[in-house]
Amino acid sequence: MTTWHDVERAAPEFARRVRALFDAHKHKTIATLRADGSPRISGIEADFEDGELAFGSMPVARKGADLRRDPRFALHSATVDPVEGAEAHWPGEAKISGRAIAGPATEDGDRFRADIAEVVHTHLDEKATKLVVEWWTPAHGLRRAERE
């Protein structure tokens, strides 16, 4: 299992930027898979707790049922538009994907920990002329691509 602490240890500056994007706003978006295999997008709150990424689902919520049936997920930070004229200061957006590990259900609902497969930070270069995609995986570490 790959935890958030593993990401921080392997790529600390990258992990700091990604976490700042997730911590900047309370609400995130999660993609899960429905029983028929089609995607479902839901709003969610997520927290970094004791070196792990954790998130929950209210009782009888569909996203919790999705994750108990098929644990694959993709979590997306809140997205904000770059400010016109100051695009180089846009912090970008972040994504984390992996498998949700269910904890014991409570009266408040389900609680999950993330087994992280990939972490992505998409942003602009210093001159705001190129899109920069940085991604980390347990198998390949941190990589970077730039696109015009």
Coordinates of N, CA and C in Angstrom, one line a residue:
M1 N 0.8 -1.2 0.0 CA 0.0 0.0 0.0 C 0.9 1.2 0.0
T2 N 0.5 2.2 -0.8 CA 1.3 3.5 -0.9 C 0.4 4.6 -0.2
T3 N 1.0 5.2 0.8 CA 0.3 6.2 1.6 C 0.8 7.6 1.1
W4 N 0.1 8.6 1.6 CA 0.5 10.0 1.3 C 1.9 10.2 1.9
H5 N 2.2 9.7 3.1 CA 3.5 9.8 3.6 C 4.6 9.3 2.7
D6 N 4.4 8.2 1.9 CA 5.3 7.7 1.0 C 5.6 8.7 -0.1
V7 N 4.5 9.4 -0.6 CA 4.7 10.5 -1.6 C 5.5 11.6 -1.0
E8 N 5.2 12.0 0.2 CA 6.0 13.1 0.8 C 7.5 12.8 1.0
R9 N 7.7 11.5 1.3 CA 9.1 11.1 1.5 C 9.9 11.0 0.2
A10 N 9.2 10.6 -0.9 CA 9.8 10.4 -2.2 C 10.0 11.7 -2.9
A11 N 9.0 12.6 -2.8 CA 9.1 13.9 -3.6 C 8.5 15.0 -2.7
P12 N 9.2 15.5 -1.7 CA 8.7 16.4 -0.8 C 8.2 17.7 -1.3
E13 N 8.9 18.4 -2.2 CA 8.4 19.6 -2.8 C 7.2 19.5 -3.6
F14 N 7.2 18.5 -4.4 CA 6.0 18.1 -5.3 C 4.8 17.8 -4.4
A15 N 5.0 17.0 -3.3 CA 3.9 16.7 -2.4 C 3.4 17.9 -1.7
R16 N 4.3 18.9 -1.3 CA 3.8 20.1 -0.7 C 2.9 20.9 -1.6
R17 N 3.3 21.0 -2.9 CA 2.4 21.8 -3.8 C 1.1 21.1 -4.0
V18 N 1.1 19.8 -4.2 CA -0.2 19.0 -4.4 C -1.1 19.2 -3.1
R19 N -0.5 19.0 -2.0 CA -1.3 19.1 -0.7 C -1.9 20.5 -0.6
A20 N -1.1 21.6 -0.9 CA -1.6 22.9 -0.8 C -2.8 23.1 -1.7
L21 N -2.8 22.5 -2.9 CA -4.0 22.6 -3.8 C -5.2 21.9 -3.2
F22 N -5.0 20.8 -2.6 CA -6.1 20.1 -1.9 C -6.6 20.8 -0.7
D23 N -5.7 21.4 0.1 CA -6.0 22.0 1.3 C -6.6 23.4 1.1
A24 N -6.5 24.0 -0.1 CA -6.9 25.3 -0.4 C -8.5 25.5 -0.3
H25 N -9.2 24.4 -0.6 CA -10.6 24.4 -0.7 C -11.2 23.2 0.0
K26 N -12.3 23.4 0.7 CA -12.9 22.3 1.4 C -13.5 21.2 0.5
H27 N -14.1 21.6 -0.6 CA -14.8 20.6 -1.5 C -13.9 20.2 -2.6
K28 N -13.9 18.9 -2.9 CA -13.2 18.3 -4.0 C -14.2 17.5 -4.8
T29 N -13.7 16.9 -5.9 CA -14.5 16.0 -6.7 C -13.9 14.6 -6.8
I30 N -14.7 13.6 -6.7 CA -14.2 12.2 -6.8 C -15.0 11.5 -7.9
A31 N -14.2 10.7 -8.6 CA -14.8 9.8 -9.7 C -14.8 8.4 -9.1
T32 N -15.9 7.7 -9.2 CA -16.0 6.3 -8.8 C -16.6 5.6 -10.0
L33 N -16.8 4.3 -9.9 CA -17.4 3.5 -10.9 C -18.7 2.9 -10.5
R34 N -19.8 3.1 -11.2 CA -21.1 2.6 -10.9 C -21.1 1.0 -11.2
A35 N -22.1 0.4 -10.7 CA -22.2 -1.1 -10.9 C -22.1 -1.5 -12.4
D36 N -22.6 -0.7 -13.3 CA -22.5 -1.0 -14.7 C -21.2 -0.6 -15.4
G37 N -20.3 0.0 -14.6 CA -19.0 0.3 -15.1 C -18.9 1.8 -15.6
S38 N -20.0 2.5 -15.6 CA -19.9 3.9 -16.1 C -19.4 4.8 -14.9
P39 N -18.9 5.9 -15.3 CA -18.3 6.8 -14.2 C -19.4 7.6 -13.5
R40 N -19.0 7.9 -12.2 CA -19.9 8.7 -11.4 C -19.0 9.8 -10.8
I41 N -19.4 11.1 -10.9 CA -18.7 12.2 -10.3 C -19.5 12.7 -9.1
S42 N -18.8 12.9 -7.9 CA -19.5 13.3 -6.7 C -18.6 14.3 -6.0
G43 N -19.3 15.2 -5.3 CA -18.5 16.1 -4.4 C -18.1 15.3 -3.2
I44 N -17.0 15.8 -2.6 CA -16.4 15.1 -1.4 C -15.5 16.0 -0.7
E45 N -15.3 15.7 0.6 CA -14.3 16.3 1.4 C -13.2 15.2 1.7
A46 N -12.0 15.7 1.7 CA -10.9 14.8 1.9 C -9.9 15.4 2.8
D47 N -9.2 14.6 3.6 CA -8.2 15.2 4.6 C -6.9 14.3 4.6
F48 N -5.8 15.0 4.9 CA -4.6 14.3 5.1 C -4.4 14.1 6.6
E49 N -4.5 12.9 7.0 CA -4.5 12.5 8.4 C -3.4 11.5 8.7
D50 N -2.4 11.9 9.6 CA -1.4 11.0 10.0 C -0.7 10.3 8.9
G51 N -0.3 11.0 7.9 CA 0.4 10.5 6.7 C -0.4 9.8 5.7
E52 N -1.7 9.8 5.8 CA -2.6 9.2 4.9 C -3.6 10.1 4.3
L53 N -4.1 9.9 3.1 CA -5.2 10.6 2.5 C -6.5 9.8 2.9
A54 N -7.4 10.5 3.5 CA -8.7 9.9 4.0 C -9.9 10.7 3.5
F55 N -11.0 10.0 3.2 CA -12.2 10.6 2.8 C -13.4 9.7 3.3
G56 N -14.6 10.3 3.3 CA -15.7 9.6 3.8 C -16.9 9.6 2.8
S57 N -17.9 8.9 3.2 CA -19.2 8.9 2.4 C -20.3 8.8 3.4
M58 N -21.3 9.6 3.3 CA -22.5 9.6 4.2 C -23.2 8.2 4.1
P59 N -23.9 7.9 5.1 CA -24.6 6.6 5.1 C -25.5 6.4 3.8
V60 N -25.5 5.3 3.2 CA -26.2 4.9 2.0 C -25.9 5.8 0.8
A61 N -24.9 6.6 0.8 CA -24.5 7.3 -0.4 C -24.0 6.4 -1.5
R62 N -24.3 6.8 -2.7 CA -23.9 5.9 -3.8 C -22.4 5.8 -4.0
K63 N -21.6 6.9 -3.7 CA -20.2 6.8 -3.9 C -19.6 5.8 -2.9
G64 N -20.1 5.7 -1.7 CA -19.6 4.7 -0.8 C -19.9 3.3 -1.3
A65 N -21.1 3.1 -1.8 CA -21.4 1.8 -2.4 C -20.5 1.5 -3.6
D66 N -20.3 2.5 -4.4 CA -19.3 2.3 -5.6 C -18.0 1.9 -5.1
L67 N -17.4 2.5 -4.1 CA -16.1 2.3 -3.6 C -16.0 0.9 -2.9
R68 N -17.1 0.5 -2.2 CA -17.0 -0.8 -1.6 C -17.1 -1.9 -2.6
R69 N -17.7 -1.7 -3.7 CA -17.8 -2.7 -4.8 C -16.6 -2.7 -5.7
D70 N -16.1 -1.5 -6.1 CA -14.9 -1.4 -6.9 C -14.1 -0.2 -6.3
P71 N -13.0 -0.4 -5.7 CA -12.3 0.6 -4.9 C -11.6 1.6 -5.7
R72 N -11.6 1.5 -7.1 CA -10.8 2.5 -7.9 C -11.5 3.9 -7.8
F73 N -10.6 4.9 -7.6 CA -11.1 6.3 -7.6 C -10.1 7.3 -8.2
A74 N -10.6 8.4 -8.5 CA -9.8 9.6 -8.9 C -10.3 10.8 -8.2
L75 N -9.5 11.4 -7.4 CA -9.8 12.6 -6.6 C -9.2 13.8 -7.3
H76 N -10.0 14.9 -7.4 CA -9.6 16.1 -8.1 C -9.7 17.3 -7.1
S77 N -8.7 18.1 -7.0 CA -8.7 19.3 -6.2 C -9.7 20.3 -6.8
A78 N -10.1 21.3 -6.1 CA -10.9 22.4 -6.6 C -10.2 23.0 -7.8
T79 N -10.9 23.5 -8.8 CA -10.2 24.1 -9.9 C -10.6 25.6 -9.9
V80 N -9.6 26.4 -10.1 CA -9.9 27.9 -10.2 C -9.2 28.3 -11.5
D81 N -9.8 29.3 -12.2 CA -9.2 29.8 -13.4 C -8.0 30.7 -13.2
P82 N -7.1 30.7 -14.1 CA -6.0 31.6 -14.0 C -6.5 33.0 -14.1
V83 N -5.9 33.9 -13.4 CA -6.2 35.4 -13.4 C -5.6 35.9 -14.7
E84 N -6.5 36.5 -15.5 CA -6.0 37.1 -16.8 C -4.9 38.2 -16.5
G85 N -3.8 38.0 -17.2 CA -2.7 38.9 -17.0 C -1.7 38.4 -15.9
A86 N -2.1 37.4 -15.1 CA -1.2 36.9 -14.1 C -1.2 35.4 -14.1
E87 N -1.3 34.8 -15.3 CA -1.4 33.4 -15.5 C -0.3 32.6 -14.9
A88 N 0.9 33.2 -14.9 CA 2.1 32.5 -14.3 C 2.0 32.3 -12.8
H89 N 1.0 33.0 -12.2 CA 0.8 32.8 -10.8 C -0.3 31.8 -10.5
W90 N -0.9 31.2 -11.5 CA -1.9 30.2 -11.3 C -1.3 29.0 -10.6
P91 N -1.8 28.5 -9.5 CA -1.2 27.4 -8.8 C -1.5 26.0 -9.5
G92 N -2.5 26.0 -10.4 CA -2.8 24.8 -11.1 C -3.9 23.9 -10.4
E93 N -3.9 22.6 -10.7 CA -4.8 21.7 -10.2 C -4.1 20.4 -9.9
A94 N -4.7 19.6 -9.0 CA -4.0 18.4 -8.6 C -5.0 17.2 -8.6
K95 N -4.5 16.0 -8.9 CA -5.3 14.8 -8.9 C -4.6 13.7 -8.2
I96 N -5.3 12.9 -7.5 CA -4.8 11.7 -6.9 C -5.7 10.5 -7.3
S97 N -5.1 9.4 -7.7 CA -5.9 8.2 -8.1 C -5.3 7.0 -7.3
G98 N -6.2 6.0 -7.2 CA -5.7 4.8 -6.5 C -6.9 3.9 -6.2
R99 N -6.8 3.3 -5.0 CA -7.8 2.4 -4.5 C -8.2 2.8 -3.1
A100 N -9.5 2.8 -2.8 CA -10.0 3.2 -1.5 C -10.0 1.9 -0.6
I101 N -9.4 2.0 0.5 CA -9.4 1.0 1.5 C -10.4 1.3 2.6
A102 N -11.5 0.5 2.7 CA -12.6 0.8 3.6 C -12.2 0.5 5.0
G103 N -12.6 1.5 5.9 CA -12.4 1.2 7.3 C -13.8 0.8 7.8
P104 N -13.9 0.6 9.1 CA -15.2 0.2 9.7 C -16.3 1.3 9.4
A105 N -17.5 0.9 9.0 CA -18.6 1.8 8.8 C -19.0 2.3 10.2
T106 N -19.5 3.5 10.3 CA -20.0 4.1 11.5 C -21.4 4.7 11.2
E107 N -22.0 5.2 12.3 CA -23.3 5.8 12.0 C -23.2 7.0 11.2
D108 N -22.0 7.6 11.1 CA -21.8 8.8 10.2 C -21.5 8.4 8.8
G109 N -21.3 7.1 8.5 CA -21.1 6.6 7.2 C -19.8 5.8 7.0
D110 N -19.3 5.8 5.8 CA -18.1 5.0 5.5 C -16.9 5.9 5.6
R111 N -15.7 5.4 5.9 CA -14.5 6.1 5.9 C -13.5 5.3 5.1
F112 N -12.7 5.9 4.3 CA -11.8 5.3 3.4 C -10.4 5.9 3.5
R113 N -9.3 5.1 3.4 CA -8.0 5.5 3.2 C -7.5 5.2 1.8
A114 N -6.6 6.1 1.3 CA -6.2 5.9 -0.1 C -4.9 5.1 -0.2
D115 N -5.0 4.1 -1.1 CA -3.8 3.4 -1.5 C -3.5 4.1 -2.9
I116 N -2.5 4.9 -2.8 CA -2.2 5.8 -3.9 C -1.5 5.2 -5.1
A117 N -2.0 5.3 -6.3 CA -1.4 4.8 -7.5 C -0.7 5.9 -8.3
E118 N -1.3 7.1 -8.3 CA -0.7 8.2 -9.1 C -1.1 9.6 -8.4
V119 N -0.2 10.5 -8.5 CA -0.4 11.9 -8.0 C 0.0 12.8 -9.2
V120 N -0.8 13.8 -9.5 CA -0.6 14.7 -10.7 C -0.7 16.1 -10.3
H121 N 0.2 17.0 -10.7 CA 0.0 18.4 -10.6 C 0.2 19.0 -12.0
T122 N -0.9 19.7 -12.4 CA -0.9 20.4 -13.7 C -0.8 21.9 -13.5
H123 N 0.1 22.6 -14.1 CA 0.2 24.0 -13.9 C 0.9 24.6 -15.1
L124 N 1.2 25.9 -15.1 CA 1.9 26.6 -16.2 C 3.4 26.8 -15.8
D125 N 4.2 27.0 -16.8 CA 5.6 27.3 -16.5 C 5.7 28.7 -16.0
E126 N 7.0 29.2 -15.7 CA 7.2 30.5 -15.1 C 6.7 31.6 -16.0
K127 N 6.8 31.4 -17.4 CA 6.4 32.4 -18.3 C 4.9 32.3 -18.8
A128 N 4.3 31.3 -18.3 CA 2.9 31.0 -18.6 C 2.7 30.7 -20.1
T129 N 3.8 30.1 -20.7 CA 3.7 29.8 -22.2 C 3.5 28.3 -22.4
K130 N 3.8 27.5 -21.4 CA 3.6 26.0 -21.5 C 2.8 25.4 -20.4
L131 N 2.1 24.4 -20.7 CA 1.4 23.6 -19.7 C 2.4 22.6 -19.2
V132 N 2.5 22.5 -17.9 CA 3.4 21.6 -17.2 C 2.6 20.5 -16.5
V133 N 2.9 19.3 -16.8 CA 2.2 18.2 -16.1 C 3.3 17.4 -15.4
E134 N 3.2 17.3 -14.1 CA 4.2 16.5 -13.3 C 3.3 15.4 -12.6
W135 N 3.9 14.2 -12.6 CA 3.2 13.1 -12.0 C 4.2 12.2 -11.3
W136 N 3.6 11.6 -10.2 CA 4.4 10.7 -9.4 C 3.7 9.4 -9.3
T137 N 4.4 8.3 -9.5 CA 3.9 6.9 -9.2 C 4.9 6.2 -8.4
P138 N 4.4 5.2 -7.6 CA 5.3 4.4 -6.8 C 6.4 3.7 -7.6
A139 N 6.0 3.3 -8.8 CA 7.0 2.5 -9.6 C 8.0 3.4 -10.3
H140 N 7.6 4.6 -10.7 CA 8.5 5.4 -11.6 C 8.9 6.7 -11.0
G141 N 8.4 7.0 -9.8 CA 8.8 8.3 -9.1 C 8.2 9.5 -9.8
L142 N 8.9 10.6 -9.8 CA 8.4 11.9 -10.3 C 8.9 12.1 -11.7
R143 N 7.9 12.4 -12.6 CA 8.2 12.7 -14.0 C 7.5 14.0 -14.4
R144 N 8.0 14.6 -15.5 CA 7.5 15.9 -15.9 C 7.4 16.0 -17.5
A145 N 6.3 16.6 -17.9 CA 6.2 16.8 -19.4 C 5.7 18.3 -19.6
E146 N 6.1 18.9 -20.6 CA 5.7 20.3 -21.0 C 5.0 20.2 -22.3
R147 N 4.0 21.0 -22.5 CA 3.2 21.1 -23.7 C 3.0 22.6 -24.1
E148 N 3.2 22.9 -25.4 CA 2.9 24.3 -25.8 C 1.5 24.6 -25.8

